[in-house]
C-alpha cells in the first residue's frame, strides 16, 4: 500500500515540476492604476487550445504558466474597458511584461472574453465554466464540482465553497428539490452542465439583501447547455451482476426538463447494490427549505425526535441494502408574477446490519459485548407545495407546506456477554422497534417595501408532529425493578407504547428603517408558542401470553406542556470604512407550564439577551468575522415527563418536571481569504461555548443496566471547536489542500452518586492533492488521520486513499478508488487493518447515446469496518459488516 502511494506521489511531483515558462507582470489602466480581477488567458496558436489563464490580484499582478518554444495569443479583458490581444513567443526563459489597457470601450467585448474564462467573478458571483475542468470521466454534478478550485463535496453530498456550506442548489434559477444538495450532486448529469455559479452573500428575499448579515449564506446555480433547454434530457440505466451468494441489479431512470415557464425533474432508483439516494437520516434532517426564522430571537426551543435510536449506516454501508426510490420536482410559472413549485419523494429500503461491539462503563470498568443481527424496513415519504407571488419589487407573498410520512420497523437478534465485577454472563435478547411519525410544517411570509427607507417582513411557521414509537425487549434476566412487574418468568417480555403530539407556532414581524445607505435599524416583535402532549405506558407479556399492565404512576406518563416566549428585539447595523458592526438585544417574557400527576408546575420570568456581530473586510476577498450570542436553551416535553421511559433493554429514563432553562454564551471567530490570482483558499474558524445550568444526566448503574434522570447542573459545560483549511489550484492542472479540525468538550454528570467530569478530544487531519488533465491519467491521493480521545481511551484511524481516472481513445473511461484503514487504540489491544477497492470501465463512442459499463465494488472483499463512540458514561468500539464484493454490467441510454 505504502509503495503504491509513493509511486502516485512521485508521479504527481514529477508532473508538477516538469519544464514550463512563467509569464507574469501587472495589468494597469492608462494612469498606471492596478486593475484587480482582470482576466487574462493564453491561446496556443498551433493547437488553438487555452493553455493557461489567470485573474489579477489587488495589485494587478498576473501569472501564467506556458509551454517553452511556443507561440501564443494572450487575451486580456476587464469589464468596461477595451479588450486587448498581444502576441507572445516563449523560449526557455521566464518572461515579465506589464500590460496597459486602453480607456473605456465596448463592454460587450469584455463580457464575451470573460465567458471564455474557466473562472470569472462578477460582484458576489463566481462563475465556473464547467467544460474547462472536465476530463471526460465525469458522470454527475459531484464529479464536476470536485474539480473546481475552492469547491469541495463531502461524503454526505454537502457542497462547501470557501469553507461555507451551500444552503441552496438551483438549476436555471429554480430550486432543485428545495435546494437539497445531495439529490443534486448525485443525479444531475455532468454533460448537461454549462456553468456553475456560486452566489455569495445570498439572500433569497431581494428586499432584505444588504439589511441583514448574509456573509455566511452561499447558494449555487447550475446553468445548462443550450441543447438541454426546452428539451427533455437525462438517462436510463439498467444493470445486473453477481456477488458471492446472490445476484445484483440496478435500474435508474432520470429525466429533466427546463424551460423559462416550467421545469420537471424525475429521479428513480431500484437497486440492491447499496446505492441510497436518501437515507433515513437524510429524511429526518430534511428541512424542505424552511428557514431558521427565529435565529435572531435569542431563544432555543427545538422539538426533539422520538426516533428510538434506530441503527444508522456507517458510510452508507451495511451487510445488505435493497432500495426503491422515486422522486419528482416541478416548478411552474402561470404568470411572471407567480410561481408554483413542489416535490414528492417516496423511498423504501430493506437493510440487514451485523455488528459486534464492546461497551465499557467509565466509572466501574464493567463491560458488555454484543453480537447483533438487525433487519430494518424503512418507508419514507416527503411532499411539499410552494407558492411565490411577487407582483412588483415592493411586495412578495410566499406560502409553503411540507409533509413528512414514514413507517419504520427494526428487529434485532443479539447475543450479549456481560462482565460485571469480573463475573461473566451471556444471554440472547430480541428487540423490536416500530414508529410511524407524521409531521406537517407550514410557512407563510409577507415582505413589503413601503419606501426606500421603510421595509416590513412578516413570517409565520406552524409545525404539527405526531409520533407513536413502540419498543419491545425480550430477554432472560429482569433488567429493572418495576412496580407491578411479575417476576419469575422464563423470559422477560417488556414493552412500551409512546404517543407524542406537538403543535408549535412561530411568528415574527420585522421592521427595517434605513437611516443612511450604510446603516439601518431592525425592530423585531416575535412569539414562539408550543403545546405538547406525552403519553406512555409500560406493560409485560407473561410466559403464558397474558398481558400485565404496569398501572402505577411511575410506569406511565400523561403530560401536557405549554411553552410561550414573547420577545422584542432591536438591532443596529452600520458600515464604517472596512468594518461592519451589528449590536443587538432582545427582551423575552417566558411562560411555561407542565401538567402531570394531577398537578401543574409553572415558571414565568423575563430575560434580556444581547448579541453582537462584527466584520472586518480586510480586502475584497479577505474577511475576519466575530459573533457573540447569549441564548436561553429550553427542553421540550421529553425530559419533563416524570414516568419511566425505556430507552433500551438496559437503559431506563425518567424526566424531571422541575427542570429550568440553560444559558449558553457562544463566541465564534472566522477568517477567510480567497485569492483568485492563484486560487488560494484559506479558511479558519474557532468557536467556544460555555453552557451554565445545563441539563445534565444523573445516571445510576447496576452492572451494565442504567437508570437516569436529568437535572440542572451548577457546573458549566464547555466546548471548543476549531477548523482550518488551506487549498490551492496551481499550474492550471493541479489542486491541493490541507485540513485540520479539533473538537474539545468537557462535561459534568453524576454517575453512581459521584460527580464525574469527562472530556473528549477529537482531532481530524487530511491532506490531498490531485491532477486535472484532459489527455493524461488523473490521480488524487491523500492521507487522513482521525484521533478520538475519550477520558482515558484513545482510538486512531489512519486512512491513506487514492483515486485514478483516465479518459482514453475518445471512448473509454476508467475510474478506480482505493482506501486503506488502520484502526487501533493506544495500547494496541485493538489493532485492525482493512481496505476497500472499487473500479469501473466505461465505453461510449463519441456522440453515441449508448454507454456500457462494468463496475466492481469491494474488490478486495473486505468483511467489515471499525468505529468508536463516546456517551459521557461509556465508550463503545464496534465492528461493522459491509456488503461483499460484487460486479455489475450496466447499459445507459442518454436522451
PDB file of C-alpha atoms in Angstrom, residues 197-468:
ATOM      1  CA  UNK A 197     -22.499  29.902 -10.461  1.00  0.00           C
ATOM      2  CA  UNK A 198     -21.593  30.398  -6.794  1.00  0.00           C
ATOM      3  CA  UNK A 199     -23.776  33.104  -5.235  1.00  0.00           C
ATOM      4  CA  UNK A 200     -22.071  34.590  -2.190  1.00  0.00           C
ATOM      5  CA  UNK A 201     -23.807  36.772   0.441  1.00  0.00           C
ATOM      6  CA  UNK A 202     -27.029  35.141  -0.747  1.00  0.00           C
ATOM      7  CA  UNK A 203     -30.490  36.219   0.391  1.00  0.00           C
ATOM      8  CA  UNK A 204     -33.458  34.744  -1.466  1.00  0.00           C
ATOM      9  CA  UNK A 205     -35.580  37.739  -0.431  1.00  0.00           C
ATOM     10  CA  UNK A 206     -34.353  40.580  -2.619  1.00  0.00           C
ATOM     11  CA  UNK A 207     -35.928  43.250  -0.368  1.00  0.00           C
ATOM     12  CA  UNK A 208     -33.779  42.112   2.577  1.00  0.00           C
ATOM     13  CA  UNK A 209     -30.441  41.876   0.759  1.00  0.00           C
ATOM     14  CA  UNK A 210     -27.925  44.122   2.476  1.00  0.00           C
ATOM     15  CA  UNK A 211     -30.168  44.683   5.503  1.00  0.00           C
ATOM     16  CA  UNK A 212     -29.019  41.525   7.244  1.00  0.00           C
ATOM     17  CA  UNK A 213     -25.632  39.863   7.664  1.00  0.00           C
ATOM     18  CA  UNK A 214     -25.617  37.329   4.836  1.00  0.00           C
ATOM     19  CA  UNK A 215     -21.882  36.672   4.727  1.00  0.00           C
ATOM     20  CA  UNK A 216     -22.338  33.006   5.708  1.00  0.00           C
ATOM     21  CA  UNK A 217     -25.034  32.347   3.089  1.00  0.00           C
ATOM     22  CA  UNK A 218     -23.924  30.630  -0.112  1.00  0.00           C
ATOM     23  CA  UNK A 219     -26.129  29.306  -2.907  1.00  0.00           C
ATOM     24  CA  UNK A 220     -25.246  27.543  -6.157  1.00  0.00           C
ATOM     25  CA  UNK A 221     -26.974  27.809  -9.533  1.00  0.00           C
ATOM     26  CA  UNK A 222     -26.358  25.360 -12.379  1.00  0.00           C
ATOM     27  CA  UNK A 223     -26.654  26.801 -15.896  1.00  0.00           C
ATOM     28  CA  UNK A 224     -27.499  24.222 -18.544  1.00  0.00           C
ATOM     29  CA  UNK A 225     -26.106  23.945 -22.031  1.00  0.00           C
ATOM     30  CA  UNK A 226     -28.303  25.378 -24.759  1.00  0.00           C
ATOM     31  CA  UNK A 227     -29.103  21.930 -26.138  1.00  0.00           C
ATOM     32  CA  UNK A 228     -30.580  20.920 -22.773  1.00  0.00           C
ATOM     33  CA  UNK A 229     -33.094  23.782 -22.541  1.00  0.00           C
ATOM     34  CA  UNK A 230     -36.667  23.313 -23.765  1.00  0.00           C
ATOM     35  CA  UNK A 231     -35.884  19.626 -24.369  1.00  0.00           C
ATOM     36  CA  UNK A 232     -36.156  16.519 -22.223  1.00  0.00           C
ATOM     37  CA  UNK A 233     -32.754  15.227 -21.195  1.00  0.00           C
ATOM     38  CA  UNK A 234     -31.424  12.629 -18.815  1.00  0.00           C
ATOM     39  CA  UNK A 235     -30.567   8.960 -18.963  1.00  0.00           C
ATOM     40  CA  UNK A 236     -31.877   5.476 -18.237  1.00  0.00           C
ATOM     41  CA  UNK A 237     -29.526   2.950 -16.624  1.00  0.00           C
ATOM     42  CA  UNK A 238     -30.137  -0.770 -16.157  1.00  0.00           C
ATOM     43  CA  UNK A 239     -27.645  -3.288 -14.899  1.00  0.00           C
ATOM     44  CA  UNK A 240     -27.243  -6.761 -13.487  1.00  0.00           C
ATOM     45  CA  UNK A 241     -24.403  -8.542 -11.756  1.00  0.00           C
ATOM     46  CA  UNK A 242     -23.265 -11.124  -9.264  1.00  0.00           C
ATOM     47  CA  UNK A 243     -21.982 -11.260  -5.711  1.00  0.00           C
ATOM     48  CA  UNK A 244     -20.674 -14.251  -3.764  1.00  0.00           C
ATOM     49  CA  UNK A 245     -24.077 -15.765  -2.977  1.00  0.00           C
ATOM     50  CA  UNK A 246     -26.729 -13.897  -4.939  1.00  0.00           C
ATOM     51  CA  UNK A 247     -27.430 -11.636  -7.899  1.00  0.00           C
ATOM     52  CA  UNK A 248     -27.334  -7.840  -8.031  1.00  0.00           C
ATOM     53  CA  UNK A 249     -29.344  -5.311 -10.025  1.00  0.00           C
ATOM     54  CA  UNK A 250     -29.814  -1.597 -10.609  1.00  0.00           C
ATOM     55  CA  UNK A 251     -32.483   0.319 -12.554  1.00  0.00           C
ATOM     56  CA  UNK A 252     -32.021   4.083 -12.540  1.00  0.00           C
ATOM     57  CA  UNK A 253     -34.044   6.309 -14.936  1.00  0.00           C
ATOM     58  CA  UNK A 254     -33.571  10.100 -14.618  1.00  0.00           C
ATOM     59  CA  UNK A 255     -35.433  12.706 -16.670  1.00  0.00           C
ATOM     60  CA  UNK A 256     -35.188  16.514 -16.644  1.00  0.00           C
ATOM     61  CA  UNK A 257     -36.954  19.317 -18.473  1.00  0.00           C
ATOM     62  CA  UNK A 258     -36.250  23.052 -18.140  1.00  0.00           C
ATOM     63  CA  UNK A 259     -37.885  25.998 -19.862  1.00  0.00           C
ATOM     64  CA  UNK A 260     -38.454  29.601 -18.755  1.00  0.00           C
ATOM     65  CA  UNK A 261     -42.039  28.777 -17.771  1.00  0.00           C
ATOM     66  CA  UNK A 262     -41.752  25.398 -16.090  1.00  0.00           C
ATOM     67  CA  UNK A 263     -39.386  22.603 -15.105  1.00  0.00           C
ATOM     68  CA  UNK A 264     -39.796  18.939 -14.211  1.00  0.00           C
ATOM     69  CA  UNK A 265     -37.293  16.559 -12.636  1.00  0.00           C
ATOM     70  CA  UNK A 266     -37.926  12.833 -12.262  1.00  0.00           C
ATOM     71  CA  UNK A 267     -35.478  10.527 -10.455  1.00  0.00           C
ATOM     72  CA  UNK A 268     -35.969   6.836  -9.723  1.00  0.00           C
ATOM     73  CA  UNK A 269     -33.604   4.194  -8.407  1.00  0.00           C
ATOM     74  CA  UNK A 270     -34.193   0.494  -7.743  1.00  0.00           C
ATOM     75  CA  UNK A 271     -31.157  -1.494  -6.626  1.00  0.00           C
ATOM     76  CA  UNK A 272     -29.618  -3.926  -4.166  1.00  0.00           C
ATOM     77  CA  UNK A 273     -26.024  -2.699  -4.544  1.00  0.00           C
ATOM     78  CA  UNK A 274     -26.108  -0.222  -1.642  1.00  0.00           C
ATOM     79  CA  UNK A 275     -26.968   2.977  -3.512  1.00  0.00           C
ATOM     80  CA  UNK A 276     -29.145   5.081  -1.207  1.00  0.00           C
ATOM     81  CA  UNK A 277     -30.357   8.324  -2.825  1.00  0.00           C
ATOM     82  CA  UNK A 278     -31.919   9.289   0.524  1.00  0.00           C
ATOM     83  CA  UNK A 279     -31.136   7.585   3.850  1.00  0.00           C
ATOM     84  CA  UNK A 280     -33.417   7.574   6.889  1.00  0.00           C
ATOM     85  CA  UNK A 281     -31.022  10.076   8.473  1.00  0.00           C
ATOM     86  CA  UNK A 282     -31.303  12.351   5.423  1.00  0.00           C
ATOM     87  CA  UNK A 283     -35.086  12.097   5.707  1.00  0.00           C
ATOM     88  CA  UNK A 284     -35.277  13.208   9.334  1.00  0.00           C
ATOM     89  CA  UNK A 285     -32.935  16.169   8.816  1.00  0.00           C
ATOM     90  CA  UNK A 286     -34.575  17.242   5.555  1.00  0.00           C
ATOM     91  CA  UNK A 287     -35.963  20.732   6.169  1.00  0.00           C
ATOM     92  CA  UNK A 288     -37.556  21.246   2.770  1.00  0.00           C
ATOM     93  CA  UNK A 289     -36.020  24.701   2.504  1.00  0.00           C
ATOM     94  CA  UNK A 290     -37.628  26.049   5.692  1.00  0.00           C
ATOM     95  CA  UNK A 291     -35.534  28.771   7.251  1.00  0.00           C
ATOM     96  CA  UNK A 292     -34.496  29.147  10.882  1.00  0.00           C
ATOM     97  CA  UNK A 293     -36.688  32.186  11.262  1.00  0.00           C
ATOM     98  CA  UNK A 294     -36.004  32.647  14.987  1.00  0.00           C
ATOM     99  CA  UNK A 295     -32.215  32.736  14.692  1.00  0.00           C
ATOM    100  CA  UNK A 296     -32.127  36.370  15.912  1.00  0.00           C
ATOM    101  CA  UNK A 297     -34.538  35.725  18.789  1.00  0.00           C
ATOM    102  CA  UNK A 298     -32.058  34.628  21.481  1.00  0.00           C
ATOM    103  CA  UNK A 299     -34.107  31.560  22.497  1.00  0.00           C
ATOM    104  CA  UNK A 300     -33.542  27.930  21.545  1.00  0.00           C
ATOM    105  CA  UNK A 301     -36.581  25.656  21.740  1.00  0.00           C
ATOM    106  CA  UNK A 302     -36.202  22.664  19.467  1.00  0.00           C
ATOM    107  CA  UNK A 303     -38.694  19.826  19.239  1.00  0.00           C
ATOM    108  CA  UNK A 304     -36.724  16.611  19.634  1.00  0.00           C
ATOM    109  CA  UNK A 305     -37.477  13.423  17.745  1.00  0.00           C
ATOM    110  CA  UNK A 306     -38.649  10.214  19.412  1.00  0.00           C
ATOM    111  CA  UNK A 307     -36.791   8.049  16.925  1.00  0.00           C
ATOM    112  CA  UNK A 308     -35.979   5.161  19.338  1.00  0.00           C
ATOM    113  CA  UNK A 309     -32.334   5.230  18.297  1.00  0.00           C
ATOM    114  CA  UNK A 310     -32.852   3.179  15.156  1.00  0.00           C
ATOM    115  CA  UNK A 311     -29.454   1.904  13.981  1.00  0.00           C
ATOM    116  CA  UNK A 312     -27.678   4.014  11.368  1.00  0.00           C
ATOM    117  CA  UNK A 313     -25.415   3.056   8.491  1.00  0.00           C
ATOM    118  CA  UNK A 314     -21.667   3.613   8.538  1.00  0.00           C
ATOM    119  CA  UNK A 315     -20.533   5.433   5.405  1.00  0.00           C
ATOM    120  CA  UNK A 316     -23.776   4.284   3.736  1.00  0.00           C
ATOM    121  CA  UNK A 317     -22.512   0.706   4.068  1.00  0.00           C
ATOM    122  CA  UNK A 318     -24.291  -2.316   5.566  1.00  0.00           C
ATOM    123  CA  UNK A 319     -24.375  -6.105   5.223  1.00  0.00           C
ATOM    124  CA  UNK A 320     -27.254  -5.868   2.721  1.00  0.00           C
ATOM    125  CA  UNK A 321     -29.248  -2.907   1.355  1.00  0.00           C
ATOM    126  CA  UNK A 322     -32.160  -3.005  -1.056  1.00  0.00           C
ATOM    127  CA  UNK A 323     -33.720   0.288  -2.152  1.00  0.00           C
ATOM    128  CA  UNK A 324     -36.714   1.507  -4.122  1.00  0.00           C
ATOM    129  CA  UNK A 325     -36.727   5.256  -4.645  1.00  0.00           C
ATOM    130  CA  UNK A 326     -38.805   7.697  -6.659  1.00  0.00           C
ATOM    131  CA  UNK A 327     -38.836  11.487  -6.634  1.00  0.00           C
ATOM    132  CA  UNK A 328     -40.277  14.277  -8.737  1.00  0.00           C
ATOM    133  CA  UNK A 329     -39.808  18.025  -8.535  1.00  0.00           C
ATOM    134  CA  UNK A 330     -41.626  20.703 -10.535  1.00  0.00           C
ATOM    135  CA  UNK A 331     -41.777  24.462 -10.951  1.00  0.00           C
ATOM    136  CA  UNK A 332     -44.467  26.290 -12.948  1.00  0.00           C
ATOM    137  CA  UNK A 333     -44.998  29.998 -13.559  1.00  0.00           C
ATOM    138  CA  UNK A 334     -48.606  30.730 -14.660  1.00  0.00           C
ATOM    139  CA  UNK A 335     -47.555  34.376 -14.849  1.00  0.00           C
ATOM    140  CA  UNK A 336     -44.363  36.375 -14.495  1.00  0.00           C
ATOM    141  CA  UNK A 337     -45.501  37.385 -11.013  1.00  0.00           C
ATOM    142  CA  UNK A 338     -46.464  33.938  -9.696  1.00  0.00           C
ATOM    143  CA  UNK A 339     -44.519  30.678  -9.343  1.00  0.00           C
ATOM    144  CA  UNK A 340     -45.803  27.358  -8.027  1.00  0.00           C
ATOM    145  CA  UNK A 341     -43.354  24.606  -7.165  1.00  0.00           C
ATOM    146  CA  UNK A 342     -43.167  21.398  -5.204  1.00  0.00           C
ATOM    147  CA  UNK A 343     -41.801  17.915  -4.914  1.00  0.00           C
ATOM    148  CA  UNK A 344     -42.707  14.395  -3.863  1.00  0.00           C
ATOM    149  CA  UNK A 345     -40.275  11.748  -2.629  1.00  0.00           C
ATOM    150  CA  UNK A 346     -41.033   8.098  -1.855  1.00  0.00           C
ATOM    151  CA  UNK A 347     -38.395   5.703  -0.603  1.00  0.00           C
ATOM    152  CA  UNK A 348     -38.482   2.099   0.579  1.00  0.00           C
ATOM    153  CA  UNK A 349     -35.434   0.271   1.858  1.00  0.00           C
ATOM    154  CA  UNK A 350     -34.663  -3.065   3.474  1.00  0.00           C
ATOM    155  CA  UNK A 351     -31.397  -3.227   5.352  1.00  0.00           C
ATOM    156  CA  UNK A 352     -29.531  -6.018   7.156  1.00  0.00           C
ATOM    157  CA  UNK A 353     -26.944  -4.966   9.714  1.00  0.00           C
ATOM    158  CA  UNK A 354     -24.421  -7.132  11.531  1.00  0.00           C
ATOM    159  CA  UNK A 355     -22.413  -5.549  14.335  1.00  0.00           C
ATOM    160  CA  UNK A 356     -20.025  -6.747  17.017  1.00  0.00           C
ATOM    161  CA  UNK A 357     -19.383  -4.200  19.761  1.00  0.00           C
ATOM    162  CA  UNK A 358     -17.874  -3.757  23.195  1.00  0.00           C
ATOM    163  CA  UNK A 359     -19.105  -1.100  25.625  1.00  0.00           C
ATOM    164  CA  UNK A 360     -17.094  -0.143  28.714  1.00  0.00           C
ATOM    165  CA  UNK A 361     -18.669   1.763  31.630  1.00  0.00           C
ATOM    166  CA  UNK A 362     -16.268   4.569  32.565  1.00  0.00           C
ATOM    167  CA  UNK A 363     -16.831   4.513  36.340  1.00  0.00           C
ATOM    168  CA  UNK A 364     -16.769   0.763  37.052  1.00  0.00           C
ATOM    169  CA  UNK A 365     -14.973  -0.699  34.053  1.00  0.00           C
ATOM    170  CA  UNK A 366     -17.809  -3.226  33.606  1.00  0.00           C
ATOM    171  CA  UNK A 367     -18.144  -4.396  30.021  1.00  0.00           C
ATOM    172  CA  UNK A 368     -20.860  -5.510  27.632  1.00  0.00           C
ATOM    173  CA  UNK A 369     -20.112  -7.338  24.383  1.00  0.00           C
ATOM    174  CA  UNK A 370     -22.860  -7.630  21.782  1.00  0.00           C
ATOM    175  CA  UNK A 371     -23.215  -9.609  18.565  1.00  0.00           C
ATOM    176  CA  UNK A 372     -26.203  -8.107  16.743  1.00  0.00           C
ATOM    177  CA  UNK A 373     -28.155  -9.110  13.668  1.00  0.00           C
ATOM    178  CA  UNK A 374     -30.604  -6.374  12.705  1.00  0.00           C
ATOM    179  CA  UNK A 375     -33.218  -6.158   9.968  1.00  0.00           C
ATOM    180  CA  UNK A 376     -34.761  -2.778   9.094  1.00  0.00           C
ATOM    181  CA  UNK A 377     -37.665  -1.711   6.916  1.00  0.00           C
ATOM    182  CA  UNK A 378     -37.970   1.990   6.118  1.00  0.00           C
ATOM    183  CA  UNK A 379     -40.851   3.531   4.167  1.00  0.00           C
ATOM    184  CA  UNK A 380     -40.387   7.275   3.815  1.00  0.00           C
ATOM    185  CA  UNK A 381     -42.456   9.976   2.131  1.00  0.00           C
ATOM    186  CA  UNK A 382     -41.842  13.700   1.645  1.00  0.00           C
ATOM    187  CA  UNK A 383     -44.249  16.084  -0.076  1.00  0.00           C
ATOM    188  CA  UNK A 384     -44.057  19.832  -0.468  1.00  0.00           C
ATOM    189  CA  UNK A 385     -46.051  22.517  -2.254  1.00  0.00           C
ATOM    190  CA  UNK A 386     -44.815  26.114  -2.509  1.00  0.00           C
ATOM    191  CA  UNK A 387     -46.161  29.354  -3.940  1.00  0.00           C
ATOM    192  CA  UNK A 388     -44.399  32.668  -4.511  1.00  0.00           C
ATOM    193  CA  UNK A 389     -46.326  35.731  -5.631  1.00  0.00           C
ATOM    194  CA  UNK A 390     -44.351  38.888  -6.447  1.00  0.00           C
ATOM    195  CA  UNK A 391     -46.418  41.421  -8.442  1.00  0.00           C
ATOM    196  CA  UNK A 392     -43.701  44.099  -8.136  1.00  0.00           C
ATOM    197  CA  UNK A 393     -40.405  44.896  -6.447  1.00  0.00           C
ATOM    198  CA  UNK A 394     -42.203  46.167  -3.340  1.00  0.00           C
ATOM    199  CA  UNK A 395     -44.304  43.154  -2.368  1.00  0.00           C
ATOM    200  CA  UNK A 396     -43.772  39.393  -2.059  1.00  0.00           C
ATOM    201  CA  UNK A 397     -46.031  36.687  -0.628  1.00  0.00           C
ATOM    202  CA  UNK A 398     -44.756  33.128   0.000  1.00  0.00           C
ATOM    203  CA  UNK A 399     -46.524  30.022   1.266  1.00  0.00           C
ATOM    204  CA  UNK A 400     -45.089  26.521   1.784  1.00  0.00           C
ATOM    205  CA  UNK A 401     -46.424  23.269   3.203  1.00  0.00           C
ATOM    206  CA  UNK A 402     -44.173  20.269   3.830  1.00  0.00           C
ATOM    207  CA  UNK A 403     -45.496  16.868   4.891  1.00  0.00           C
ATOM    208  CA  UNK A 404     -43.336  14.011   6.187  1.00  0.00           C
ATOM    209  CA  UNK A 405     -44.671  10.473   6.463  1.00  0.00           C
ATOM    210  CA  UNK A 406     -42.719   7.404   7.490  1.00  0.00           C
ATOM    211  CA  UNK A 407     -43.117   3.832   8.645  1.00  0.00           C
ATOM    212  CA  UNK A 408     -40.107   2.158  10.223  1.00  0.00           C
ATOM    213  CA  UNK A 409     -39.508  -1.195  11.831  1.00  0.00           C
ATOM    214  CA  UNK A 410     -36.347  -2.715  13.253  1.00  0.00           C
ATOM    215  CA  UNK A 411     -35.930  -6.273  14.577  1.00  0.00           C
ATOM    216  CA  UNK A 412     -32.700  -7.236  16.331  1.00  0.00           C
ATOM    217  CA  UNK A 413     -31.437 -10.612  17.477  1.00  0.00           C
ATOM    218  CA  UNK A 414     -28.394 -10.209  19.702  1.00  0.00           C
ATOM    219  CA  UNK A 415     -26.138 -12.180  21.975  1.00  0.00           C
ATOM    220  CA  UNK A 416     -24.996 -10.203  24.987  1.00  0.00           C
ATOM    221  CA  UNK A 417     -21.964 -11.129  27.058  1.00  0.00           C
ATOM    222  CA  UNK A 418     -21.505  -9.041  30.191  1.00  0.00           C
ATOM    223  CA  UNK A 419     -18.584  -8.874  32.573  1.00  0.00           C
ATOM    224  CA  UNK A 420     -19.676  -7.293  35.891  1.00  0.00           C
ATOM    225  CA  UNK A 421     -17.329  -7.347  38.886  1.00  0.00           C
ATOM    226  CA  UNK A 422     -15.200  -9.841  36.916  1.00  0.00           C
ATOM    227  CA  UNK A 423     -18.173 -12.249  36.640  1.00  0.00           C
ATOM    228  CA  UNK A 424     -19.157 -13.200  33.093  1.00  0.00           C
ATOM    229  CA  UNK A 425     -22.676 -13.910  31.875  1.00  0.00           C
ATOM    230  CA  UNK A 426     -24.266 -14.395  28.462  1.00  0.00           C
ATOM    231  CA  UNK A 427     -27.811 -14.380  27.114  1.00  0.00           C
ATOM    232  CA  UNK A 428     -29.796 -13.915  23.917  1.00  0.00           C
ATOM    233  CA  UNK A 429     -32.024 -10.849  23.557  1.00  0.00           C
ATOM    234  CA  UNK A 430     -34.649  -9.948  20.975  1.00  0.00           C
ATOM    235  CA  UNK A 431     -35.806  -6.374  20.427  1.00  0.00           C
ATOM    236  CA  UNK A 432     -38.406  -4.785  18.178  1.00  0.00           C
ATOM    237  CA  UNK A 433     -38.848  -1.090  17.364  1.00  0.00           C
ATOM    238  CA  UNK A 434     -41.718   0.443  15.389  1.00  0.00           C
ATOM    239  CA  UNK A 435     -42.694   4.003  14.602  1.00  0.00           C
ATOM    240  CA  UNK A 436     -44.949   5.825  12.137  1.00  0.00           C
ATOM    241  CA  UNK A 437     -44.229   9.527  12.713  1.00  0.00           C
ATOM    242  CA  UNK A 438     -46.048  12.252  10.783  1.00  0.00           C
ATOM    243  CA  UNK A 439     -45.246  15.942  10.578  1.00  0.00           C
ATOM    244  CA  UNK A 440     -46.750  18.885   8.723  1.00  0.00           C
ATOM    245  CA  UNK A 441     -44.809  22.144   8.515  1.00  0.00           C
ATOM    246  CA  UNK A 442     -46.398  25.294   7.083  1.00  0.00           C
ATOM    247  CA  UNK A 443     -44.774  28.635   6.406  1.00  0.00           C
ATOM    248  CA  UNK A 444     -46.331  31.971   5.418  1.00  0.00           C
ATOM    249  CA  UNK A 445     -44.244  35.057   4.644  1.00  0.00           C
ATOM    250  CA  UNK A 446     -45.052  38.620   3.562  1.00  0.00           C
ATOM    251  CA  UNK A 447     -42.463  41.204   2.522  1.00  0.00           C
ATOM    252  CA  UNK A 448     -43.426  44.804   1.845  1.00  0.00           C
ATOM    253  CA  UNK A 449     -41.241  47.761   0.908  1.00  0.00           C
ATOM    254  CA  UNK A 450     -43.198  50.896   1.784  1.00  0.00           C
ATOM    255  CA  UNK A 451     -40.422  53.203   0.636  1.00  0.00           C
ATOM    256  CA  UNK A 452     -36.674  53.202   0.156  1.00  0.00           C
ATOM    257  CA  UNK A 453     -36.273  53.641   3.915  1.00  0.00           C
ATOM    258  CA  UNK A 454     -39.097  51.509   5.328  1.00  0.00           C
ATOM    259  CA  UNK A 455     -39.311  47.730   4.864  1.00  0.00           C
ATOM    260  CA  UNK A 456     -41.605  45.247   6.631  1.00  0.00           C
ATOM    261  CA  UNK A 457     -41.296  41.455   6.855  1.00  0.00           C
ATOM    262  CA  UNK A 458     -43.846  39.135   8.473  1.00  0.00           C
ATOM    263  CA  UNK A 459     -43.083  35.410   8.842  1.00  0.00           C
ATOM    264  CA  UNK A 460     -45.145  32.676  10.472  1.00  0.00           C
ATOM    265  CA  UNK A 461     -44.411  28.963  10.752  1.00  0.00           C
ATOM    266  CA  UNK A 462     -46.524  26.148  12.193  1.00  0.00           C
ATOM    267  CA  UNK A 463     -45.363  22.619  12.991  1.00  0.00           C
ATOM    268  CA  UNK A 464     -47.664  19.701  13.699  1.00  0.00           C
ATOM    269  CA  UNK A 465     -45.920  16.498  14.690  1.00  0.00           C
ATOM    270  CA  UNK A 466     -47.447  13.158  15.698  1.00  0.00           C
ATOM    271  CA  UNK A 467     -45.154  10.351  16.903  1.00  0.00           C
ATOM    272  CA  UNK A 468     -46.029   6.850  18.130  1.00  0.00           C
TER     273      UNK A 468
END
